[in-house]
Short mmCIF file of C-alpha atoms in Angstrom, two decimals:
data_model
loop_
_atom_site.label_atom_id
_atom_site.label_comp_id
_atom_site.label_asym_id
_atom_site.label_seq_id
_atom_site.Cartn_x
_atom_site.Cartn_y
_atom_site.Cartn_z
CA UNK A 923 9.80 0.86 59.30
CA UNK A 924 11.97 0.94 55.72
CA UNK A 925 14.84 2.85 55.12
CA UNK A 926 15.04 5.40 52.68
CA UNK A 927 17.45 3.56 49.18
CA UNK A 928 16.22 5.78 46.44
CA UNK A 929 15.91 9.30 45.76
CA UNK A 930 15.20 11.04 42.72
CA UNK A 931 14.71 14.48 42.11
CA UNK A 932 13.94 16.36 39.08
CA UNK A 933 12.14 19.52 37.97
CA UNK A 934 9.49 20.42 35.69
CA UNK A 935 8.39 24.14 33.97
CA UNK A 936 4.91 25.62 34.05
CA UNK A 937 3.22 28.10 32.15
CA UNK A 938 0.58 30.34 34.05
CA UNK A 939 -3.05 29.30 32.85
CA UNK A 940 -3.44 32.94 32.93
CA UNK A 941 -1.63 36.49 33.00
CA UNK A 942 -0.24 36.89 36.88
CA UNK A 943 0.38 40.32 37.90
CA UNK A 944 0.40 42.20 41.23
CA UNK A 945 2.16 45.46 42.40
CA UNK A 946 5.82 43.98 42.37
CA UNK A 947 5.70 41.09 40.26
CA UNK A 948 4.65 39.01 37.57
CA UNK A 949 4.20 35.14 37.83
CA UNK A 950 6.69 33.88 34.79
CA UNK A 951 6.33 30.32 35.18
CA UNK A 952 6.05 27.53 37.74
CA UNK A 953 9.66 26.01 38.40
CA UNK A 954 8.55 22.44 40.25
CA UNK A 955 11.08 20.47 41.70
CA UNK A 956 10.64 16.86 42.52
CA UNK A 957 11.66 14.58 44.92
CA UNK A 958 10.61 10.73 44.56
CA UNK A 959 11.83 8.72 48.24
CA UNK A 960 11.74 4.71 47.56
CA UNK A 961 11.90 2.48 51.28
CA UNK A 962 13.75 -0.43 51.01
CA UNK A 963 10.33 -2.55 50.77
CA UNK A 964 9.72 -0.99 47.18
CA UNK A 965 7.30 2.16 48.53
CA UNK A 966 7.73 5.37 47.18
CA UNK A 967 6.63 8.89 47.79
CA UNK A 968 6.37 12.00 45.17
CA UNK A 969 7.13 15.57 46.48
CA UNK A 970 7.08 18.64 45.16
CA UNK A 971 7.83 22.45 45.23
CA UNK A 972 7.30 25.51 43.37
CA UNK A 973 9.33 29.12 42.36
CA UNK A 974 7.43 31.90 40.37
CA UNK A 975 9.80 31.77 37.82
CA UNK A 976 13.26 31.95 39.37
CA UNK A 977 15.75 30.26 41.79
CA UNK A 978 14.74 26.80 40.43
CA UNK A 979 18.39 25.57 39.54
CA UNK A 980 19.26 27.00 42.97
CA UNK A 981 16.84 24.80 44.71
CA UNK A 982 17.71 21.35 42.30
CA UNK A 983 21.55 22.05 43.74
CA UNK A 984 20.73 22.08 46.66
CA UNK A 985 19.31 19.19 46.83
CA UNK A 986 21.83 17.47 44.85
CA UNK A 987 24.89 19.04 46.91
CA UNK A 988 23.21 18.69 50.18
CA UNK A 989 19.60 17.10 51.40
CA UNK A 990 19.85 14.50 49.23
CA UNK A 991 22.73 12.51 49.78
CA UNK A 992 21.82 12.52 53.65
CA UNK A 993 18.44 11.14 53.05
CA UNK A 994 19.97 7.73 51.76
CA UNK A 995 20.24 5.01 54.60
CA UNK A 996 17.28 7.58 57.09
CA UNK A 997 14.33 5.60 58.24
CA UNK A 998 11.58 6.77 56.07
CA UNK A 999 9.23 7.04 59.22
CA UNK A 1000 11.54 9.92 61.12
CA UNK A 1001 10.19 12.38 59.20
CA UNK A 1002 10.79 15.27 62.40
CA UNK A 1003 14.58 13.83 62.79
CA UNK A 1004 14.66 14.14 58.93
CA UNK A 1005 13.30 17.64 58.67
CA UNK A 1006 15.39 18.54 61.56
CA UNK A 1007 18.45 17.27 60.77
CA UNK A 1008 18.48 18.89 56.84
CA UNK A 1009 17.57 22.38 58.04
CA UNK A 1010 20.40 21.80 60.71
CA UNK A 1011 22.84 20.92 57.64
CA UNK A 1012 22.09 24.22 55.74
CA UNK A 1013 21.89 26.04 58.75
CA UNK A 1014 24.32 29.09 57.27
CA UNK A 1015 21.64 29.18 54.07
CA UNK A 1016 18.66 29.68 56.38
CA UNK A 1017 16.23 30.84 56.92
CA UNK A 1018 15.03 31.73 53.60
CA UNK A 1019 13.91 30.85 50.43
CA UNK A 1020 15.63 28.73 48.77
CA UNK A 1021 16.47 26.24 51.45
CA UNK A 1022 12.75 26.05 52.58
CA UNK A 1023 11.40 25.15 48.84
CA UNK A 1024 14.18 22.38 49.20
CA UNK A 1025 13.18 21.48 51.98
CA UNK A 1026 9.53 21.39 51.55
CA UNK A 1027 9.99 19.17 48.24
CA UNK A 1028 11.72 16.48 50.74
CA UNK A 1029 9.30 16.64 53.50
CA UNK A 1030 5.87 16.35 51.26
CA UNK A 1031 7.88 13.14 49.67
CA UNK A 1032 8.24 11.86 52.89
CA UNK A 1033 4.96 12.57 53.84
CA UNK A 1034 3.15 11.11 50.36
CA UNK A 1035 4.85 7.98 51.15
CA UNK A 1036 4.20 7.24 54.86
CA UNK A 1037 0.28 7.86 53.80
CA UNK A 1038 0.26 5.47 51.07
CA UNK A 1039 2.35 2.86 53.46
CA UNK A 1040 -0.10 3.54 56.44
CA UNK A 1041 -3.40 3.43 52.94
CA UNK A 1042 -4.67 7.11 54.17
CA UNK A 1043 -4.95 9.69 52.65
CA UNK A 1044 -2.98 12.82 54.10
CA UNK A 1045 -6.28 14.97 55.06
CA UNK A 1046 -7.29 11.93 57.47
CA UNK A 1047 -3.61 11.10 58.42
CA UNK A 1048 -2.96 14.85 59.77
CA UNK A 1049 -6.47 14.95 61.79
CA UNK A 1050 -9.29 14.61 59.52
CA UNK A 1051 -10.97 18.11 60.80
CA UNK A 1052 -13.51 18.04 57.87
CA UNK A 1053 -14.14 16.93 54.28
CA UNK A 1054 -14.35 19.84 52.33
CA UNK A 1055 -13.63 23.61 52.28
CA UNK A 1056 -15.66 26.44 50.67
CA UNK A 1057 -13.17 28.67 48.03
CA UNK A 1058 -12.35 32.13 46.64
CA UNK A 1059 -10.99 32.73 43.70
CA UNK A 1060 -8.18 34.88 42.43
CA UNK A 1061 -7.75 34.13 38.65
CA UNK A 1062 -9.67 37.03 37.86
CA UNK A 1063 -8.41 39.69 39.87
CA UNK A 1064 -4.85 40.17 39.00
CA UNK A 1065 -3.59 43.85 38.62
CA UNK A 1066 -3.78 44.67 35.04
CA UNK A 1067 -6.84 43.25 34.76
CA UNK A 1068 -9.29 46.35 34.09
CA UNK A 1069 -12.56 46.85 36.42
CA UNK A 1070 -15.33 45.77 33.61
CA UNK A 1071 -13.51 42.23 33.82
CA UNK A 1072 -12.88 42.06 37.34
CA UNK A 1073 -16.61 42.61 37.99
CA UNK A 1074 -17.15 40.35 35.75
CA UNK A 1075 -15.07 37.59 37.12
CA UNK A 1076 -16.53 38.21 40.23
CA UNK A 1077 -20.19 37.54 39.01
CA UNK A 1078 -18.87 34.68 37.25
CA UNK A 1079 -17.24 32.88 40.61
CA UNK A 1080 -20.42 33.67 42.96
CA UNK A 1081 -22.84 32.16 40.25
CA UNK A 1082 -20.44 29.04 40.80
CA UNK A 1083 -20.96 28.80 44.13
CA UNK A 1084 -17.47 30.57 44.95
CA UNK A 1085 -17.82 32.54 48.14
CA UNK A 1086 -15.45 35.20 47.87
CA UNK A 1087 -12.49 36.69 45.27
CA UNK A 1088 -9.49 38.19 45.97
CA UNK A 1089 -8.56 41.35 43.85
CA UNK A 1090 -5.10 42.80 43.64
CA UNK A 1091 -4.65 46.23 45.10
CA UNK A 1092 -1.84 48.85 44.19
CA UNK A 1093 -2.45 50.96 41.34
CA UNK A 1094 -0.80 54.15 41.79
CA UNK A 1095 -3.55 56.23 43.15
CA UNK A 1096 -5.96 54.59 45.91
CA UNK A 1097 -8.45 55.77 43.68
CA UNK A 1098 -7.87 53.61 41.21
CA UNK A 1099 -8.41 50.67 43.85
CA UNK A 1100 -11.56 52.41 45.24
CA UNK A 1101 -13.29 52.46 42.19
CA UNK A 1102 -12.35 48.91 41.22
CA UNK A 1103 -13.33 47.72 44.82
CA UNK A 1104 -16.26 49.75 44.42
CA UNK A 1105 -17.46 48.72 41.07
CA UNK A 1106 -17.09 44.81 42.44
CA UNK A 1107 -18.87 45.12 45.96
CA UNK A 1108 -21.69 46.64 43.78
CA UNK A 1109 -21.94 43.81 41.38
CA UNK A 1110 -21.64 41.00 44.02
CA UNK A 1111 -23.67 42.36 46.81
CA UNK A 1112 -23.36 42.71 50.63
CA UNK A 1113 -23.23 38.75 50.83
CA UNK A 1114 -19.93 37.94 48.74
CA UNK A 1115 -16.61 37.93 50.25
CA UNK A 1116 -13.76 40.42 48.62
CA UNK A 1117 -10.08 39.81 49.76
CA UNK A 1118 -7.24 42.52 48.99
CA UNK A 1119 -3.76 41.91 48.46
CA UNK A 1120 -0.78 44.49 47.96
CA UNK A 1121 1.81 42.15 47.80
CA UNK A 1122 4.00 44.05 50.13
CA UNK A 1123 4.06 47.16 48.48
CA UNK A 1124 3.27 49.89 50.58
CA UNK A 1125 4.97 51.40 54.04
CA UNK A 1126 3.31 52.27 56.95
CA UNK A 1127 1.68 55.75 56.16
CA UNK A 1128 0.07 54.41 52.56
CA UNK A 1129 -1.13 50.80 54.04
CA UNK A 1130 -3.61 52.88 56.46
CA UNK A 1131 -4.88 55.60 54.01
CA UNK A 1132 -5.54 52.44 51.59
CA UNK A 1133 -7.03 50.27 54.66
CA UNK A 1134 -9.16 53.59 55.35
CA UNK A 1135 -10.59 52.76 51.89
CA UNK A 1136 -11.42 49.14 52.34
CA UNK A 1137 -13.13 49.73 55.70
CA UNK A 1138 -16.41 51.14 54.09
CA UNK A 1139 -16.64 47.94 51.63
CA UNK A 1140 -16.23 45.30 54.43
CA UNK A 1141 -13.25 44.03 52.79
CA UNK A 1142 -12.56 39.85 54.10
CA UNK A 1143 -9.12 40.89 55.04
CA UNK A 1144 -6.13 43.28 53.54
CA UNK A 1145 -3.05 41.31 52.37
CA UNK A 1146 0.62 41.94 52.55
CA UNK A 1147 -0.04 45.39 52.93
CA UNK A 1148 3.85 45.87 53.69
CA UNK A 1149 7.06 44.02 53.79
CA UNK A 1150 6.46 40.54 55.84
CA UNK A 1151 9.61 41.84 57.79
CA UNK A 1152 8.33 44.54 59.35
CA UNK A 1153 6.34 43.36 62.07
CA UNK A 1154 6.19 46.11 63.95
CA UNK A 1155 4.11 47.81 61.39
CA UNK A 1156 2.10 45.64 60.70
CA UNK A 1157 1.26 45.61 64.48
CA UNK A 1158 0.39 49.32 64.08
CA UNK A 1159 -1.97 48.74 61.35
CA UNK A 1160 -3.85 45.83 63.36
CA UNK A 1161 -4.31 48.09 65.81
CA UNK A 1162 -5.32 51.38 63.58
CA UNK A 1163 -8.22 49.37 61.16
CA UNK A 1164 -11.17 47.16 61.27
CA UNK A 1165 -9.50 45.19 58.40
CA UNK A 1166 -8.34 42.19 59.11
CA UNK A 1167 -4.36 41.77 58.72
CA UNK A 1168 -3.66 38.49 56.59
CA UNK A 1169 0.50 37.76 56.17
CA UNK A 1170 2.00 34.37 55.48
CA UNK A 1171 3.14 33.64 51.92
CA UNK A 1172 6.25 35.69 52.09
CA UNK A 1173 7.51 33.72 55.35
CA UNK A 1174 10.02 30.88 56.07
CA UNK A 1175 10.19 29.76 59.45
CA UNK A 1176 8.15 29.21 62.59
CA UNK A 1177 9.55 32.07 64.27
CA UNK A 1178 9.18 34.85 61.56
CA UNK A 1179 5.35 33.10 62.75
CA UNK A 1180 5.52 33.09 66.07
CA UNK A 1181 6.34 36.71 66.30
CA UNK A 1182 3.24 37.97 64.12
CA UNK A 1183 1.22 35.97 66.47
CA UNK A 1184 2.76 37.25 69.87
CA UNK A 1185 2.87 40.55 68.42
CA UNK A 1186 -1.09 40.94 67.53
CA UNK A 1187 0.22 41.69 64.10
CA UNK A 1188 -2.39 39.93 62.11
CA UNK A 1189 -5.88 38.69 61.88
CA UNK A 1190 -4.80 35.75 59.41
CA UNK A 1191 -2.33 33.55 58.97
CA UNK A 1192 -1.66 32.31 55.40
CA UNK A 1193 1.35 29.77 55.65
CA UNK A 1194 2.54 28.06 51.88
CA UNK A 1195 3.27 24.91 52.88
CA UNK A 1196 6.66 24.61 50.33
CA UNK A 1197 7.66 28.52 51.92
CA UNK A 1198 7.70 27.20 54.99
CA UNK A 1199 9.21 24.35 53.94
CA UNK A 1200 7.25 21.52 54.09
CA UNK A 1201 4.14 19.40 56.27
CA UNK A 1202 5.97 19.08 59.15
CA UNK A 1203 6.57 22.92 60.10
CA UNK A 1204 2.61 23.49 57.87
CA UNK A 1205 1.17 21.61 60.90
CA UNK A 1206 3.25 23.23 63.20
CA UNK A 1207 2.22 27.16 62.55
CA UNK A 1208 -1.00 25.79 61.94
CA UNK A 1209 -1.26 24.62 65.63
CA UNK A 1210 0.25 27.87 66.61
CA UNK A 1211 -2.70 30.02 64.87
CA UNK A 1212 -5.23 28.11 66.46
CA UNK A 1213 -3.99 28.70 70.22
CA UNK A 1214 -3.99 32.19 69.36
CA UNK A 1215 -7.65 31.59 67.90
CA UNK A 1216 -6.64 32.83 64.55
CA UNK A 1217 -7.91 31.13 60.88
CA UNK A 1218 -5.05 29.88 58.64
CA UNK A 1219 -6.18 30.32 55.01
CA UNK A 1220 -2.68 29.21 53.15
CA UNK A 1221 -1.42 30.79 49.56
CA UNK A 1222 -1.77 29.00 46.64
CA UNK A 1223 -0.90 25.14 46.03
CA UNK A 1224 -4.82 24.34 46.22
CA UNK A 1225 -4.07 20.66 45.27
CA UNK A 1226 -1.94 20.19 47.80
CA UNK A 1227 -3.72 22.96 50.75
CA UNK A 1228 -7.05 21.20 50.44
CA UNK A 1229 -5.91 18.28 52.37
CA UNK A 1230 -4.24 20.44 54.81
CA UNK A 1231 -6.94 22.89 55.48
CA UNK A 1232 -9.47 19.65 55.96
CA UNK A 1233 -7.01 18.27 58.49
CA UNK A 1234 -7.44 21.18 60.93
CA UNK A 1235 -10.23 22.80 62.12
CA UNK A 1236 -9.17 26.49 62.02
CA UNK A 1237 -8.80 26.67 58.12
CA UNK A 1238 -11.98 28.51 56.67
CA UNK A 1239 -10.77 29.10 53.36
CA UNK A 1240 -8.88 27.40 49.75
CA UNK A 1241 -7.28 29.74 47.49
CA UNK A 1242 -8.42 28.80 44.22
CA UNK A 1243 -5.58 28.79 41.69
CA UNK A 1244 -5.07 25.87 39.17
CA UNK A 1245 -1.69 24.72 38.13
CA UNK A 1246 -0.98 21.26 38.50
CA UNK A 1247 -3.92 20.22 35.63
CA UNK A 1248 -1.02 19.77 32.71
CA UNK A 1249 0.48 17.22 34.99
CA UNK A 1250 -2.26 15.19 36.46
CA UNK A 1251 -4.94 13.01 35.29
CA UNK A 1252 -7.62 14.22 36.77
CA UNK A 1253 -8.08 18.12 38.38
CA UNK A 1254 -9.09 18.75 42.54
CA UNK A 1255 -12.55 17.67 42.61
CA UNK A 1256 -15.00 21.20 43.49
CA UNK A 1257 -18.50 21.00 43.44
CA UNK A 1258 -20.28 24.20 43.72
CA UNK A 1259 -17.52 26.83 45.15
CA UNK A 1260 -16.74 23.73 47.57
CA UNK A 1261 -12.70 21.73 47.43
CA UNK A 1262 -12.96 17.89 48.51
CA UNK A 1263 -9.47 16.13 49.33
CA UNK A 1264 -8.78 13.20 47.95
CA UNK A 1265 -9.77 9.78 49.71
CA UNK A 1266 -6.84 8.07 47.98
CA UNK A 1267 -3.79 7.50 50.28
CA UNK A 1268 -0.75 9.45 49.99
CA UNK A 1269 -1.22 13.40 49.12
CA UNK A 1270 -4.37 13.45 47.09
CA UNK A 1271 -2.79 14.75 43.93
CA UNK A 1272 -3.52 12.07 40.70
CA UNK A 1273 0.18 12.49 38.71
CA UNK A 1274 0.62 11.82 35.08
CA UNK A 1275 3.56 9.92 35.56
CA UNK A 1276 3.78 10.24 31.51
CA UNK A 1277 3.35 13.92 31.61
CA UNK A 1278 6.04 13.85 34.38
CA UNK A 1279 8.40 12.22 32.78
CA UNK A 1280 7.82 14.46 29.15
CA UNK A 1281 8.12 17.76 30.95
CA UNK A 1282 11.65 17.12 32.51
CA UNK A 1283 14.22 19.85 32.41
CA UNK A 1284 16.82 18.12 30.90
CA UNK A 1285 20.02 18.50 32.95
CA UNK A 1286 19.14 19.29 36.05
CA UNK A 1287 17.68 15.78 37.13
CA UNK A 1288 19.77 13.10 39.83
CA UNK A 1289 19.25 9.44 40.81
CA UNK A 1290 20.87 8.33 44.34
CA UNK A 1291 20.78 5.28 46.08
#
């Protein structure tokens, strides 16, 4: 084992491919933080984390202030007694947010470099499960996005071999999502997976008159339907549709987990592996799930999921939303609605390191050692 000498950190912006909408929000840009870890034998690891457009200076002080000036001196190998020890030091800042994304930028560091020290790639290092994992697609279903295109985008993804798409619910009549639900199942046929999601944006009383709507179109599963908080609801719901129950993105800790799970609150689990803030707890609610024989099908990050989902064998699905391509050399290879991890050790994703370095955020960047 090396000890940890150098850490880096810096952050770069991102501009959605595409327009981002859903009932609450709107995706304004990717704020990535970095975090580079060099051993004392000259390896190094290259982490990362994401916002949707704020809290990103938040996160790079953090790291600054705090995590990083207790990494220097750590055994790069003690990656538990790392993660452990950091969430321990903010413990008055968590859980939430902003100390998970911080977190999870340290522990995928930590991770990329013990895979490139032990020359596997992560997807093999975690378990190896499988070597590829069949995708839907959301690009093309984002709120504002009017039912002629949605169908369209829909037609699109299955003649590429996609097996599903997600389409954003919420428009302010169910109606309105009925006859854009309607219009896709149509086009795609019985055969063709559609996934909801309402982005937390109903209560109780709304999420089962819409879920009332999705049962006739044998909808994959019914997203966020209400505030990840409220578990109890969400238990009621379970219990009142056919629909399977996915939450996950909007959660930071194993607990907020473990209590969905005990609870019979949902049908899917779809844990973001910077949310949750990092590998180390990914692997941990992904164990969970599968004791309580439910599928983990994680949010977003598909360059950086697709080696997690081929590590375990309860992970059916990749979210299929590009956003790393302006920073890497080469994209996640997919062959016909299929994602393959990389065989290359470390995390699988093939950085620029000229893009990297062009696309800084100037001031909010920090060498230690």
């Amino acid at each position: 084992m090396a000890k940890i000498e150098r850490v880096e950190i810096f952050m770069v912006n991102l501009l959605p491919k595409v327009k981002r909408t859903d009932a609450i929000q709107s995706f304004v840009r990717q704020e990535t933080p970095f975090v580079r870890i060099t051993d004392a034998d000259g390896a190094s690891g290259l982490g990362y984390s994401y916002t949707i457009g704020q809290g990103g200076p938040a996160i790079m002080s953090l790291l600054r202030e705090t995590l990083v000036p207790r990494l220097i001196g750590q055994e790069a190998e003690a990656i538990q007694r790392i993660w452990r020890d950091l969430l321990f030091s903010t413990h008055a800042t968590s859980v939430g947010a902003i100390t998970s994304l911080a977190l999870a930028a340290v522990d995928t560091a930590l991770w990329d470099l013990r895979c490139k020290r032990a020359g596997l790639p992560l997807w093999r290092m975690l378990g190896g499960a499988k070597d590829s994992v069949p995708m839907y697609t959301t690009e093309g279903g984002w709120l504002h996005i009017e039912t002629d295109d949605l169908v369209a985008d829909a037609i699109s993804a299955q003649a590429a071999g996609f097996a599903g798409s997600k389409v954003k619910i919420g428009r302010p009549h169910l109606s309105e999502d009925r006859e854009r639900l309607t219009a896709v199942r149509e086009a795609v046929g019985p055969a063709f997976e559609i996934m909801v999601d309402a982005n937390q944006s109903f209560n109780l009383a709304e999420a089962t008159r819409r879920a009332k709507v999705l049962e006739p179109l044998a909808i994959a599963w019914f997203e966020e339907p209400m505030p990840a908080d409220d578990v109890a609801s969400h238990a009621v719901l379970s219990a009142r549709t056919s629909v399977p129950v996915a939450v996950g993105e909007s959660m930071y800790s194993l607990s907020q987990f473990k209590d969905y799970l005990v609870g019979n609150a949902a049908s899917i689990v779809q844990v973001d592996v910077a949310r949750i803030g990092g590998i180390t707890p990914w692997m941990k609610v992904a164990h969970m799930a599968e004791a309580h024989n439910v599928p983990v099908c994680p949010h977003f990050l598909m360059e950086l999921h697709v080696s997690l989902v081929c590590a375990i064998p309860n992970a059916p699905w990749l979210e299929y939303i590009p956003q790393l391509d302006e920073l890497t050399k080469a994209p996640m290879r997919m062959e016909n609605g299929r994602a393959y991890p990389s065989d290359s050790p470390g995390l699988g994703i093939d950085w620029d390191e000229d893009k990297l370095a062009a696309s800084r955020v100037k001031g909010l960047d920090l060498t230690a050692s």
